[in-house]
Coordinates of N, CA, C and O in Angstrom, one line a residue:
Q1 N 85.6 96.2 105.6 CA 86.3 97.5 106.8 C 86.6 97.8 107.6 O 86.5 97.3 108.6
V2 N 87.3 98.6 107.6 CA 88.5 98.5 109.3 C 87.2 100.3 109.8 O 86.9 100.6 110.2
Q3 N 87.4 99.4 111.5 CA 86.5 99.7 112.5 C 87.5 100.9 112.5 O 89.6 100.4 113.2
L4 N 87.9 102.5 113.3 CA 88.2 103.0 113.6 C 88.0 104.0 115.1 O 87.2 104.0 114.9
V5 N 88.8 103.5 116.4 CA 88.0 104.6 117.5 C 89.5 105.8 117.5 O 90.0 104.8 118.0
E6 N 89.1 107.0 117.7 CA 89.6 107.5 118.5 C 89.6 108.2 119.7 O 88.5 108.0 120.0
S7 N 90.7 109.2 120.7 CA 90.6 109.3 121.3 C 91.4 110.1 122.5 O 92.6 110.4 120.7
G8 N 91.2 111.6 122.5 CA 92.6 112.4 123.0 C 92.0 113.7 123.2 O 92.7 114.4 123.6
G9 N 90.7 114.0 122.8 CA 91.0 115.2 122.1 C 89.9 115.9 123.7 O 90.3 115.1 124.8
G10 N 89.9 117.3 123.2 CA 89.1 118.0 124.8 C 89.6 118.9 124.2 O 89.5 120.0 123.3
L11 N 89.3 120.1 125.8 CA 89.6 121.1 126.0 C 90.6 122.1 126.4 O 90.9 120.9 126.9
V12 N 91.4 122.6 125.4 CA 92.8 123.1 126.0 C 93.1 124.7 125.8 O 92.7 125.0 124.9
Q13 N 93.8 125.8 126.5 CA 94.3 126.8 127.1 C 95.2 126.6 125.1 O 96.0 125.8 125.2
P14 N 95.6 127.6 125.4 CA 96.5 128.1 123.4 C 97.2 127.9 124.3 O 97.6 128.6 125.0
G15 N 98.0 127.3 123.4 CA 99.6 127.0 124.2 C 99.9 125.8 124.3 O 101.1 125.6 125.0
G16 N 99.0 125.1 124.9 CA 98.5 124.0 126.0 C 99.1 122.6 124.3 O 98.8 123.1 123.5
S17 N 98.8 120.9 125.1 CA 98.7 119.9 124.5 C 97.8 119.5 124.3 O 97.4 119.4 125.7
L18 N 97.7 118.3 123.5 CA 96.9 117.1 123.3 C 97.5 116.3 123.0 O 98.6 116.2 121.3
R19 N 97.5 114.6 123.3 CA 97.8 113.6 122.5 C 96.7 112.9 121.7 O 95.5 112.4 123.2
L20 N 95.9 113.1 120.3 CA 95.6 112.1 120.3 C 95.6 110.5 119.7 O 97.2 110.3 119.3
S21 N 94.4 110.0 119.5 CA 94.7 108.6 119.6 C 93.7 107.4 118.2 O 93.1 108.3 118.5
C22 N 94.3 106.7 118.2 CA 93.7 106.2 117.1 C 94.2 104.7 117.5 O 95.0 104.3 115.9
T23 N 93.2 103.5 117.0 CA 93.6 102.3 117.2 C 92.5 101.6 115.7 O 91.2 101.5 116.3
A24 N 93.2 101.0 115.3 CA 92.3 100.2 114.8 C 92.0 98.5 114.6 O 92.7 98.0 115.0
S25 N 91.0 98.2 113.9 CA 90.8 97.2 114.4 C 91.4 96.0 113.2 O 91.2 94.9 113.6
T26 N 91.9 96.2 112.1 CA 92.3 95.6 111.7 C 93.8 95.0 111.7 O 94.8 96.1 112.2
T27 N 94.2 93.4 111.5 CA 95.7 92.7 112.3 C 96.5 93.0 111.2 O 97.6 93.0 111.2
A28 N 95.9 93.8 109.8 CA 96.8 94.1 108.6 C 97.1 95.4 108.8 O 97.8 96.2 108.0
F29 N 97.2 95.8 109.9 CA 97.7 97.3 110.1 C 98.6 98.1 110.0 O 99.3 99.0 109.2
R30 N 99.6 96.8 109.6 CA 100.9 97.4 109.5 C 101.1 97.8 107.3 O 101.7 98.9 107.3
F31 N 100.4 97.7 107.1 CA 100.6 97.5 105.9 C 99.4 99.0 105.4 O 99.8 99.1 104.0
Y32 N 99.0 99.8 106.4 CA 97.8 100.7 105.9 C 98.8 101.7 106.0 O 99.4 101.9 106.9
D33 N 98.2 102.8 105.2 CA 99.2 104.7 105.5 C 97.8 104.8 105.9 O 96.4 104.0 106.3
M34 N 97.9 105.8 106.8 CA 97.5 106.5 108.2 C 97.3 108.1 108.0 O 98.3 108.5 107.6
G35 N 95.7 108.7 108.5 CA 96.4 110.5 108.3 C 95.3 110.7 109.4 O 94.3 109.7 110.0
W36 N 95.1 111.8 110.2 CA 95.0 113.2 111.1 C 94.1 113.3 110.0 O 94.9 114.7 109.0
Y37 N 92.6 113.8 110.0 CA 92.0 115.3 109.1 C 92.0 115.8 110.1 O 90.9 115.0 111.4
R38 N 90.8 117.1 109.5 CA 90.5 117.7 110.8 C 88.9 118.2 110.1 O 88.9 118.8 108.6
Q39 N 88.1 118.8 110.9 CA 87.3 119.5 109.8 C 86.6 120.7 110.6 O 86.1 120.0 112.5
A40 N 86.5 121.7 110.8 CA 86.4 122.5 111.6 C 85.5 123.5 110.8 O 84.8 122.8 109.8
P41 N 83.6 124.2 112.4 CA 82.7 124.2 111.9 C 82.4 125.3 110.2 O 83.4 126.2 110.0
G42 N 81.7 125.1 109.1 CA 81.9 125.6 108.2 C 82.8 125.7 107.1 O 83.4 126.3 106.2
K43 N 84.0 124.9 107.5 CA 85.4 124.7 106.5 C 85.0 123.2 105.8 O 84.3 122.5 106.9
E44 N 85.7 122.5 104.7 CA 85.6 121.3 104.1 C 86.3 120.8 105.7 O 88.0 121.0 106.4
R45 N 87.1 119.3 105.4 CA 87.8 118.2 106.3 C 89.2 118.9 105.0 O 89.5 118.5 104.2
E46 N 90.4 118.9 106.3 CA 92.1 118.6 105.5 C 92.4 118.3 105.8 O 92.1 117.4 107.5
L47 N 94.0 117.8 105.6 CA 94.5 116.9 105.8 C 95.6 117.6 107.1 O 95.7 118.5 106.3
V48 N 95.8 117.0 108.6 CA 96.6 117.8 108.9 C 97.6 116.8 108.9 O 98.8 117.7 109.0
A49 N 98.2 115.3 109.3 CA 98.9 114.7 109.1 C 98.9 113.3 107.8 O 97.7 113.0 108.9
A50 N 100.0 112.6 108.2 CA 100.0 111.4 107.7 C 101.0 110.7 107.0 O 102.5 110.9 107.6
I51 N 100.8 109.3 108.0 CA 102.3 108.4 107.9 C 101.6 107.3 107.2 O 100.7 106.4 107.2
T52 N 102.9 106.9 105.9 CA 103.0 105.5 105.6 C 103.1 103.9 106.2 O 103.7 103.8 107.4
S53 N 102.9 103.6 105.8 CA 102.9 102.1 106.0 C 105.1 102.2 106.1 O 104.9 100.9 107.5
G54 N 105.4 102.8 105.4 CA 107.1 102.9 106.5 C 107.6 103.3 106.6 O 108.5 104.2 106.6
Y55 N 106.3 104.2 107.5 CA 106.5 105.7 108.8 C 107.3 106.9 108.0 O 107.5 107.6 108.0
G56 N 106.4 106.7 106.7 CA 107.5 108.7 105.6 C 106.0 109.5 106.0 O 104.4 108.6 106.4
T57 N 106.2 110.7 106.7 CA 105.4 111.2 107.0 C 104.9 113.0 106.0 O 106.3 112.9 105.5
N58 N 104.5 113.1 106.1 CA 103.9 114.5 105.8 C 103.1 115.4 106.6 O 102.5 114.4 107.1
Y59 N 102.7 116.7 105.8 CA 102.0 117.7 107.9 C 101.1 118.7 106.8 O 102.4 119.2 105.7
A60 N 100.4 118.8 106.9 CA 100.0 120.0 106.2 C 100.9 121.4 106.9 O 101.2 121.5 108.6
D61 N 100.6 122.8 106.0 CA 102.1 123.5 106.3 C 101.0 124.4 107.5 O 101.9 125.0 108.4
S62 N 99.8 124.4 107.8 CA 99.8 124.8 109.1 C 100.3 124.5 110.5 O 99.7 125.0 111.9
V63 N 100.4 123.8 110.7 CA 101.2 122.2 111.3 C 102.5 122.3 112.0 O 103.0 121.3 113.1
K64 N 103.4 121.7 110.2 CA 103.8 121.9 111.1 C 105.1 122.6 111.8 O 104.9 124.0 111.8
G65 N 105.8 121.9 112.3 CA 107.0 121.9 113.9 C 106.0 122.1 115.1 O 106.7 122.3 116.1
R66 N 104.8 121.6 114.8 CA 104.2 121.8 115.7 C 103.9 120.3 116.5 O 103.4 120.2 117.2
F67 N 102.8 120.1 115.1 CA 102.4 117.9 115.2 C 103.0 117.7 115.0 O 103.9 117.8 114.0
T68 N 103.7 116.0 116.0 CA 104.2 114.8 115.0 C 103.6 114.5 115.3 O 103.0 113.5 116.1
I69 N 103.3 113.5 113.7 CA 102.1 112.2 113.6 C 103.2 110.9 113.7 O 104.6 110.7 113.3
S70 N 102.7 110.1 114.2 CA 103.5 108.3 114.6 C 102.5 107.1 115.0 O 101.5 107.1 114.9
R71 N 103.2 106.3 115.0 CA 102.3 104.4 114.8 C 103.1 103.8 115.8 O 104.4 103.7 115.4
D72 N 102.4 102.9 116.3 CA 102.3 102.2 117.4 C 102.2 100.4 116.4 O 100.7 100.0 116.6
N73 N 102.6 99.8 114.9 CA 102.0 98.9 114.9 C 101.8 97.1 115.5 O 100.8 97.1 115.1
A74 N 102.7 97.3 117.0 CA 102.4 96.6 118.0 C 100.7 96.6 117.9 O 100.0 95.5 118.7
K75 N 100.3 98.1 118.4 CA 98.9 98.4 119.2 C 98.2 98.8 118.2 O 96.9 99.3 118.8
K76 N 98.2 98.7 117.2 CA 97.4 98.8 115.9 C 96.8 100.3 116.3 O 95.4 100.9 115.5
T77 N 98.0 100.8 116.2 CA 97.5 102.0 116.5 C 98.5 103.6 116.1 O 99.1 103.6 115.8
I78 N 97.6 104.7 116.0 CA 98.0 105.8 115.1 C 98.4 106.8 116.8 O 97.7 106.7 117.2
Y79 N 99.4 108.4 116.9 CA 98.4 109.5 117.7 C 99.3 110.7 116.8 O 100.2 110.0 116.0
L80 N 98.8 111.6 117.1 CA 98.8 113.0 116.8 C 99.1 113.6 117.8 O 98.6 113.8 118.9
Q81 N 100.0 114.0 118.0 CA 101.6 115.1 119.0 C 101.1 116.2 118.4 O 101.4 116.7 117.7
M82 N 100.0 117.0 119.8 CA 99.8 118.4 118.7 C 100.3 119.6 120.0 O 100.1 119.3 121.6
N83 N 101.5 120.2 119.5 CA 101.9 121.0 120.9 C 101.7 123.0 120.7 O 101.1 122.6 119.0
S84 N 101.8 123.6 121.1 CA 101.1 124.5 120.4 C 100.1 125.3 120.1 O 99.9 125.6 119.2
L85 N 98.8 125.0 120.7 CA 98.1 125.1 120.0 C 97.5 126.5 120.0 O 97.5 126.4 120.9
K86 N 96.9 126.4 118.8 CA 95.7 127.6 118.4 C 94.2 127.5 118.4 O 94.1 126.4 118.2
P87 N 93.7 128.5 119.1 CA 92.0 128.5 118.7 C 91.8 128.4 116.7 O 91.1 127.2 116.6
E88 N 92.7 128.2 116.2 CA 92.4 128.0 114.9 C 92.0 126.3 114.2 O 92.4 125.2 113.4
D89 N 93.3 125.5 115.8 CA 93.4 124.4 115.7 C 92.2 123.6 116.2 O 91.6 122.0 116.1
T90 N 91.4 124.5 116.5 CA 89.7 124.0 116.6 C 89.2 123.0 115.9 O 89.1 124.1 114.7
A91 N 89.0 122.0 116.1 CA 87.8 121.1 114.9 C 87.9 120.1 115.4 O 88.3 119.3 116.5
V92 N 86.9 119.1 114.4 CA 86.7 118.1 114.8 C 88.0 116.6 114.0 O 87.9 117.3 112.4
Y93 N 88.4 115.8 114.5 CA 89.6 115.3 114.3 C 89.1 114.0 113.6 O 88.7 113.6 114.8
Y94 N 89.3 113.4 112.3 CA 89.4 112.3 112.7 C 90.9 110.9 111.6 O 91.4 111.7 111.0
C95 N 89.9 110.3 112.4 CA 91.6 108.6 111.6 C 90.8 108.6 109.9 O 89.8 108.5 110.0
R96 N 92.1 108.4 109.3 CA 91.5 107.5 108.1 C 92.8 106.5 107.8 O 94.1 106.8 108.4
S97 N 92.3 105.6 107.6 CA 93.3 104.4 106.9 C 92.6 104.2 105.4 O 91.9 104.3 105.3
D98 N 94.1 103.8 104.6 CA 94.3 103.6 103.0 C 95.1 102.5 103.2 O 95.9 102.5 104.2
I99 N 94.0 101.7 101.8 CA 95.4 100.1 101.9 C 94.9 100.6 99.9 O 93.5 100.4 99.9
V100 N 95.1 100.1 99.3 CA 95.0 99.7 97.7 C 94.6 98.4 97.5 O 94.5 97.8 98.3
G101 N 93.3 99.1 97.1 CA 91.9 97.7 96.7 C 91.2 98.5 97.3 O 89.8 97.1 97.7
V102 N 91.0 99.2 98.6 CA 89.7 99.0 99.4 C 89.6 100.2 99.8 O 90.3 100.9 99.8
N103 N 87.9 100.5 100.0 CA 88.2 101.5 100.7 C 88.3 102.5 101.7 O 88.5 101.7 102.2
P104 N 88.9 103.8 102.0 CA 89.1 104.4 103.1 C 88.1 104.0 104.3 O 87.2 104.2 103.8
S105 N 88.4 103.8 105.3 CA 87.6 103.8 106.2 C 88.1 105.2 107.7 O 89.1 105.8 107.6
W106 N 87.3 104.9 108.0 CA 86.9 106.7 109.1 C 87.1 106.2 110.5 O 85.4 105.4 110.7
G107 N 87.1 107.3 111.2 CA 86.4 107.3 112.5 C 85.5 107.9 112.6 O 85.3 108.6 111.8
Q108 N 85.1 107.6 113.5 CA 83.5 108.4 114.6 C 84.1 110.4 114.7 O 83.5 111.1 114.7
G109 N 85.6 110.7 114.5 CA 86.5 112.2 115.2 C 86.4 112.0 116.5 O 85.5 111.7 118.5
T110 N 87.2 113.0 117.1 CA 87.1 113.7 118.0 C 87.0 115.4 118.7 O 88.6 115.4 117.1
Q111 N 86.2 115.4 118.8 CA 87.0 117.2 119.3 C 88.1 117.7 120.2 O 88.1 117.3 120.7
V112 N 88.5 118.2 119.5 CA 89.7 118.8 120.3 C 89.4 121.1 119.8 O 89.2 121.5 118.6
T113 N 89.0 121.8 121.3 CA 88.4 122.7 121.7 C 89.8 123.5 122.0 O 90.6 123.3 123.3
V114 N 90.5 124.5 121.6 CA 91.2 125.3 121.7 C 90.4 126.8 122.5 O 90.9 127.4 120.9
S115 N 90.7 127.2 124.0 CA 90.4 127.9 123.9 C 90.3 128.7 125.7 O 90.9 127.7 125.9
S116 N 90.6 129.7 125.5 CA 91.1 130.6 127.1 C 89.6 131.0 128.1 O 89.7 131.1 129.4

């Protein structure tokens, strides 16, 4: 099981920015596909952005043009740069790791609150 530790959440005003980080424990990090998910109160967990081991990316329609996912294999870390934040982006954000033949791992989550 991969240990994932998220950081960078907090309270920000609408229109502001935050950068989330997720650091993995595995030395095989470069082989993993990684993703950011979020879950708002009373809603299901949803994919926000994902990045493959080959650096391919995809985004939820609601965040395209505002959020950017990236990875640094040397630091075993992925990032989510979130710009132009909206109140509807408020949620707990989770990091997930995926690789063939292994159950996915999840981080503990980090709270993002967008409010004036």
